[in-house]
Coordinates of C-alpha atoms in Angstrom, one line a residue:
X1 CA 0.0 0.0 0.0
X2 CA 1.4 3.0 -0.7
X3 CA 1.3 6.0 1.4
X4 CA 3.2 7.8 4.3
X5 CA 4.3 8.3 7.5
X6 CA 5.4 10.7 9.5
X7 CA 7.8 9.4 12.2
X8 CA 9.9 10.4 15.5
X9 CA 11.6 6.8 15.8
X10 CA 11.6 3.5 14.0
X11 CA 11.6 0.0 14.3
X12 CA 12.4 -3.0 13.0
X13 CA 11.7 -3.2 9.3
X14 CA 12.4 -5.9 6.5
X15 CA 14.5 -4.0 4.1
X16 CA 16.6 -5.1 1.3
X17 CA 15.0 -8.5 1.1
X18 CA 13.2 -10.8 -0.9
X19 CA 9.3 -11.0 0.1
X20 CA 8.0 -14.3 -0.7
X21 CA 8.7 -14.7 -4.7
X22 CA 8.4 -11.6 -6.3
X23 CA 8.7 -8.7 -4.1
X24 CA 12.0 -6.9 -3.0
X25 CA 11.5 -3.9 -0.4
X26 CA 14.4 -0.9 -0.9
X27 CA 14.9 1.3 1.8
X28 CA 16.3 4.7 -0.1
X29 CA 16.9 7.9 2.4
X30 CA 16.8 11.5 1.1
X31 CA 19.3 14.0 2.4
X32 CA 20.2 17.5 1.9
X33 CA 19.5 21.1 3.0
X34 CA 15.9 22.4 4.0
X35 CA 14.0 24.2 1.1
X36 CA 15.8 22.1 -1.6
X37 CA 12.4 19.9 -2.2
X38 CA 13.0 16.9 -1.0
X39 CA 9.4 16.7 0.3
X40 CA 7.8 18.1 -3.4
X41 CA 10.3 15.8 -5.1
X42 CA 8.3 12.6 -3.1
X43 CA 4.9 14.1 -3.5
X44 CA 5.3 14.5 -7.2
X45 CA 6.3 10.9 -7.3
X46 CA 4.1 9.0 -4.4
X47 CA 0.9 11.6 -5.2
X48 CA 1.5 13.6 -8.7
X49 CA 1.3 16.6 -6.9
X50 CA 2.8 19.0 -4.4
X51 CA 2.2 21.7 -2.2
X52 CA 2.9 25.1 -2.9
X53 CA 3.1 26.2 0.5
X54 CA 6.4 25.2 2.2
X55 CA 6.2 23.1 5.3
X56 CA 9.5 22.1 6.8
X57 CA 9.9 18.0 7.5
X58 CA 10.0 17.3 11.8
X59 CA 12.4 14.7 12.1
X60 CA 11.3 12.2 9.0
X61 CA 8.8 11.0 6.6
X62 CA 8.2 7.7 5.5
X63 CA 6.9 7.0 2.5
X64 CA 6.2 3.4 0.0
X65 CA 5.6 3.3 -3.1
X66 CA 5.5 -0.2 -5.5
X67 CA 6.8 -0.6 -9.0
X68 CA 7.1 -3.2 -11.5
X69 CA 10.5 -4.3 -13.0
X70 CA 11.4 -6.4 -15.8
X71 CA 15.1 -7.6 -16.2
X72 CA 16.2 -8.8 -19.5
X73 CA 15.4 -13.0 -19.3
X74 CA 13.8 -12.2 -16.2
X75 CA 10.4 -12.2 -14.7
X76 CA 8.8 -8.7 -13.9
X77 CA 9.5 -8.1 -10.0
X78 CA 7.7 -6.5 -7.6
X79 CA 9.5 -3.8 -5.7
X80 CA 8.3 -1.6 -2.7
X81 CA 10.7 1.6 -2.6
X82 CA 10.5 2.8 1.4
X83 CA 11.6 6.4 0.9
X84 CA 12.8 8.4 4.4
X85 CA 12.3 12.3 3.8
X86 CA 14.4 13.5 6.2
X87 CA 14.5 17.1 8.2
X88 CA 17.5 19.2 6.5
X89 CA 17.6 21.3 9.9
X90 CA 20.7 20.9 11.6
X91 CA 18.6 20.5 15.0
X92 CA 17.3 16.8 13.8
X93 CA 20.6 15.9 12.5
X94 CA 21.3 14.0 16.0
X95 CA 18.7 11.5 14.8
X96 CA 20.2 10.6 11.6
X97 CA 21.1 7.1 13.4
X98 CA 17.8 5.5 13.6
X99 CA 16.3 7.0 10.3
X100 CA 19.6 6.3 8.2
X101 CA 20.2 2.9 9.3
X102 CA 19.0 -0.2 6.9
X103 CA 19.4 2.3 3.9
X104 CA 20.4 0.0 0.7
X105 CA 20.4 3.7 -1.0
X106 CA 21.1 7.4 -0.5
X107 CA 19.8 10.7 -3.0
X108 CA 21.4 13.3 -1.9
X109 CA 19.6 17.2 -3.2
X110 CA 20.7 20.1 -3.2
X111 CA 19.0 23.4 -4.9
X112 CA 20.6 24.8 -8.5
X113 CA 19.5 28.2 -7.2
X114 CA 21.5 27.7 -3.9
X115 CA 25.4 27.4 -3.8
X116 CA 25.2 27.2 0.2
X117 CA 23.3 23.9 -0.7
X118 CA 25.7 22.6 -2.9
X119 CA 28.4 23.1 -0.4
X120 CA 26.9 21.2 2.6
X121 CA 26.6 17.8 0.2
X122 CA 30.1 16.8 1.8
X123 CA 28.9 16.9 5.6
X124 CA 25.4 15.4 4.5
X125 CA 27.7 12.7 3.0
X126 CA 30.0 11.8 5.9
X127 CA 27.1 12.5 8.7
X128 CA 25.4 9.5 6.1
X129 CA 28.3 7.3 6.7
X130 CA 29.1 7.6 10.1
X131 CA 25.5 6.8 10.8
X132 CA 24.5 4.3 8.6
X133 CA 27.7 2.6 9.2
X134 CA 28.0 0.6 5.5
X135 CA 30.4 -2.1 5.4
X136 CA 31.7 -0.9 2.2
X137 CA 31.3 2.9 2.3
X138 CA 33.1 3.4 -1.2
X139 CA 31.1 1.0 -2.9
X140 CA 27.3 2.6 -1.4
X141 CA 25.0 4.0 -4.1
X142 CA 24.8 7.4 -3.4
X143 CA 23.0 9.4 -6.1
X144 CA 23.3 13.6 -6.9
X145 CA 20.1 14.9 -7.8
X146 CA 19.9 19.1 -8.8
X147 CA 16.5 20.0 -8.2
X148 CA 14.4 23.2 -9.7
X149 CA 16.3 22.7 -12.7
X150 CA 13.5 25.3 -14.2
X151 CA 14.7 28.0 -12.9
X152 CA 18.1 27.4 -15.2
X153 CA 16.3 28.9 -17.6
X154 CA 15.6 31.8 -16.1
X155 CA 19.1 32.1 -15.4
X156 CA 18.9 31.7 -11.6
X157 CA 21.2 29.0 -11.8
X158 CA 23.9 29.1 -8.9
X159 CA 25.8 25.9 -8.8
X160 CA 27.8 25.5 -12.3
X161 CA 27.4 22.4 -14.0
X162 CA 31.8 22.4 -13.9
X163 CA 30.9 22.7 -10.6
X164 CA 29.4 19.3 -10.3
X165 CA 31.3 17.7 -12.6
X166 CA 34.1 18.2 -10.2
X167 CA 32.4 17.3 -7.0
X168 CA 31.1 13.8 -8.7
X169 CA 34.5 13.0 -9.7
X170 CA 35.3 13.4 -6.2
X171 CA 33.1 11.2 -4.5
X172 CA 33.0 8.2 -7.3
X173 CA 32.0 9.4 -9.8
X174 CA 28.2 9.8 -7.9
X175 CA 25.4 9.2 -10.6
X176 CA 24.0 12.8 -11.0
X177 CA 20.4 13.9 -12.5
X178 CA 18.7 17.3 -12.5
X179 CA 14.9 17.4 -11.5
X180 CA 12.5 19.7 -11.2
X181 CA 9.2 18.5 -8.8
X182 CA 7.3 21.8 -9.4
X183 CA 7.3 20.7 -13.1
X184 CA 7.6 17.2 -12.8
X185 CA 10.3 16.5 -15.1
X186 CA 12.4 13.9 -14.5
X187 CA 11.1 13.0 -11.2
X188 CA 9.5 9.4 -12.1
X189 CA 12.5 8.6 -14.2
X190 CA 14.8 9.3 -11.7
X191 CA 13.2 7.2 -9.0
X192 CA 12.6 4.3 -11.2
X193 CA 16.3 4.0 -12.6
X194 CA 17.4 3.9 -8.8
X195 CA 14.7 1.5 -8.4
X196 CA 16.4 -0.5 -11.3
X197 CA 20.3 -0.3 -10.3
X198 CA 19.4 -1.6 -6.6
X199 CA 17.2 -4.6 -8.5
X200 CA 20.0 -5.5 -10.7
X201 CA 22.7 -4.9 -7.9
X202 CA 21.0 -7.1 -5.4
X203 CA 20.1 -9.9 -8.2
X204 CA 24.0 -9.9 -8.7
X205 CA 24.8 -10.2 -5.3
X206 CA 26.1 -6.8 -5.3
X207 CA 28.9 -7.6 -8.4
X208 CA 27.2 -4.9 -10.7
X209 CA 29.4 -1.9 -11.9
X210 CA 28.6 1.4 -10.2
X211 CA 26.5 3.7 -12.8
X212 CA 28.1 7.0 -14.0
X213 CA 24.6 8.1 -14.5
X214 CA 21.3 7.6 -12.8
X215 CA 19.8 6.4 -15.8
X216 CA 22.6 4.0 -16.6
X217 CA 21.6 0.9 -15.8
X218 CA 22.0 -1.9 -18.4
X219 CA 19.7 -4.9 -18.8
X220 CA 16.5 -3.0 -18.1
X221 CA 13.4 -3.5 -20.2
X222 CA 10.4 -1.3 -19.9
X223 CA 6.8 -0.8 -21.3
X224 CA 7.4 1.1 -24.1
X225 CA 5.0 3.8 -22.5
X226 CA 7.5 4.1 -19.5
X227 CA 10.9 4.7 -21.3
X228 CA 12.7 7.8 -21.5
X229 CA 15.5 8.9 -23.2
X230 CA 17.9 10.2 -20.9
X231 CA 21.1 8.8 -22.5
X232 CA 20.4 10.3 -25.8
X233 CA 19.2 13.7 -24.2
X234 CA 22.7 14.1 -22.6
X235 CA 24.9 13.1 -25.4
X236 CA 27.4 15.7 -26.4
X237 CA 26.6 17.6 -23.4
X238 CA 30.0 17.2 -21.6
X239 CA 28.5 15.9 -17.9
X240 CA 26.6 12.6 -17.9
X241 CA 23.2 13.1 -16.3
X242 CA 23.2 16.7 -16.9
X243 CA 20.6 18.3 -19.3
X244 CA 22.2 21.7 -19.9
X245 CA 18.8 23.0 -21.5
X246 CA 15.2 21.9 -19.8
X247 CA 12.0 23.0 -20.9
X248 CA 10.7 26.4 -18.9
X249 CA 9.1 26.1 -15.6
X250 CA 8.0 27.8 -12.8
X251 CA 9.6 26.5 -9.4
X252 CA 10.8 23.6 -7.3

């Protein structure tokens, strides 16, 4: 079922696991400063909408959402995405232990508009680690995202696409993708392909490549209805995962 919850604490949850034949449960956790639309970035996925009155996150969110998958030679499997929306107030950062831990995933946002959220990414990052305590920390899919990637066009863009190019190379080469939830674009696509890698990944027993892109993840087949064309769209453009020119939007 999916839906949310809003939460102080958690328990005990079966994460990163086969249910019965068919179902696989990701936990994924959503980082990065407050205002960057972490929150609209869910509720365009989970509800196709958002609000347009901002309303900071207390402590976390939990949200599910299912999806179908179809491996090449593979039967479609079911997987339930548990996204944690977490507070980006420094004051709720002391609970990042029980929210972060169990996380087979981590999309870390920061705002195009906002440099100051650009520059936190780092602590976000190693506040993750120390918390969630991976066994392989260098080998844990983190995933960039840029959000409000409408407002480039209206040239309110702060954070240089050089910019990220450099940080990614940094930190592994992190998967990167621009989104923009008051528009909508790329927000399903973006969920899905992480969706996809952590599938593949975990059918593998953990042996597949780490993506350069979001979108990169090989062996995937899809309705023809639900494929996109992010590859192509980037080609030539210097930055994998980075559209340098989005259709005009409003906001978020």
């Amino acid at each position: 079922m999916e839906g949310s919850t809003s939460l102080a604490a958690t328990g005990s949850l079966l994460l990163g696991s086969q249910v019965g034949k068919k179902n696989f449960i990701f936990k994924i956790v959503i980082l990065g400063d407050s205002a960057v639309g972490k929150t609209s970035m869910i509720q365009r996925y989970i509800k196709k909408s958002m609000s347009q009155v901002y309303k900071p996150t207390i402590g976390a969110d939990f949200h599910s959402k299912k999806v179908e998958i179809t491996l090449d030679g593979q039967e479609t499997k079911t997987v339930t995405l548990q996204i944690w929306d977490t507070a980006g107030q420094e004051r709720y950062q002391s609970l990042g232990v029980a929210f972060y831990r169990g996380a087979e995933a981590c999309m870390m946002v920061y705002d195009i508009t906002s440099q100051r959220s650009f520059d936190n990414l780092s602590q976000w990052k190693s506040d993750f680690i120390n918390k969630a305590g991976p066994r392989e920390p260098e080998r844990f899919p983190f995933f960039l995202i840029g959000n409000k990637s409408d407002k480039a066009e209206e040239g309110q863009r702060k954070v240089s696409l050089d910019d990220v190019e450099k940080w990614r190379k940094q930190h592994n080469n992190m998967p990167y993708e621009e989104t923009s939830a008051m528009k909508g674009s790329n927000i399903d696509e973006t969920f899905l392909s992480v969706a996809e890698y952590l599938l593949k990944r975990t059918l593998e027993s953990e042996t597949t490549a780490f993506p350069t892109s979001i979108s990169g993840v090989q062996g995937v087949s899809r309705p023809q209805s639900n494929q996109f064309a992010l590859q192509e769209q980037h080609k030539g453009q210097g930055l994998q995962g980075v559209e340098k020119k989005r259709n005009k939007s409003s906001c978020c």
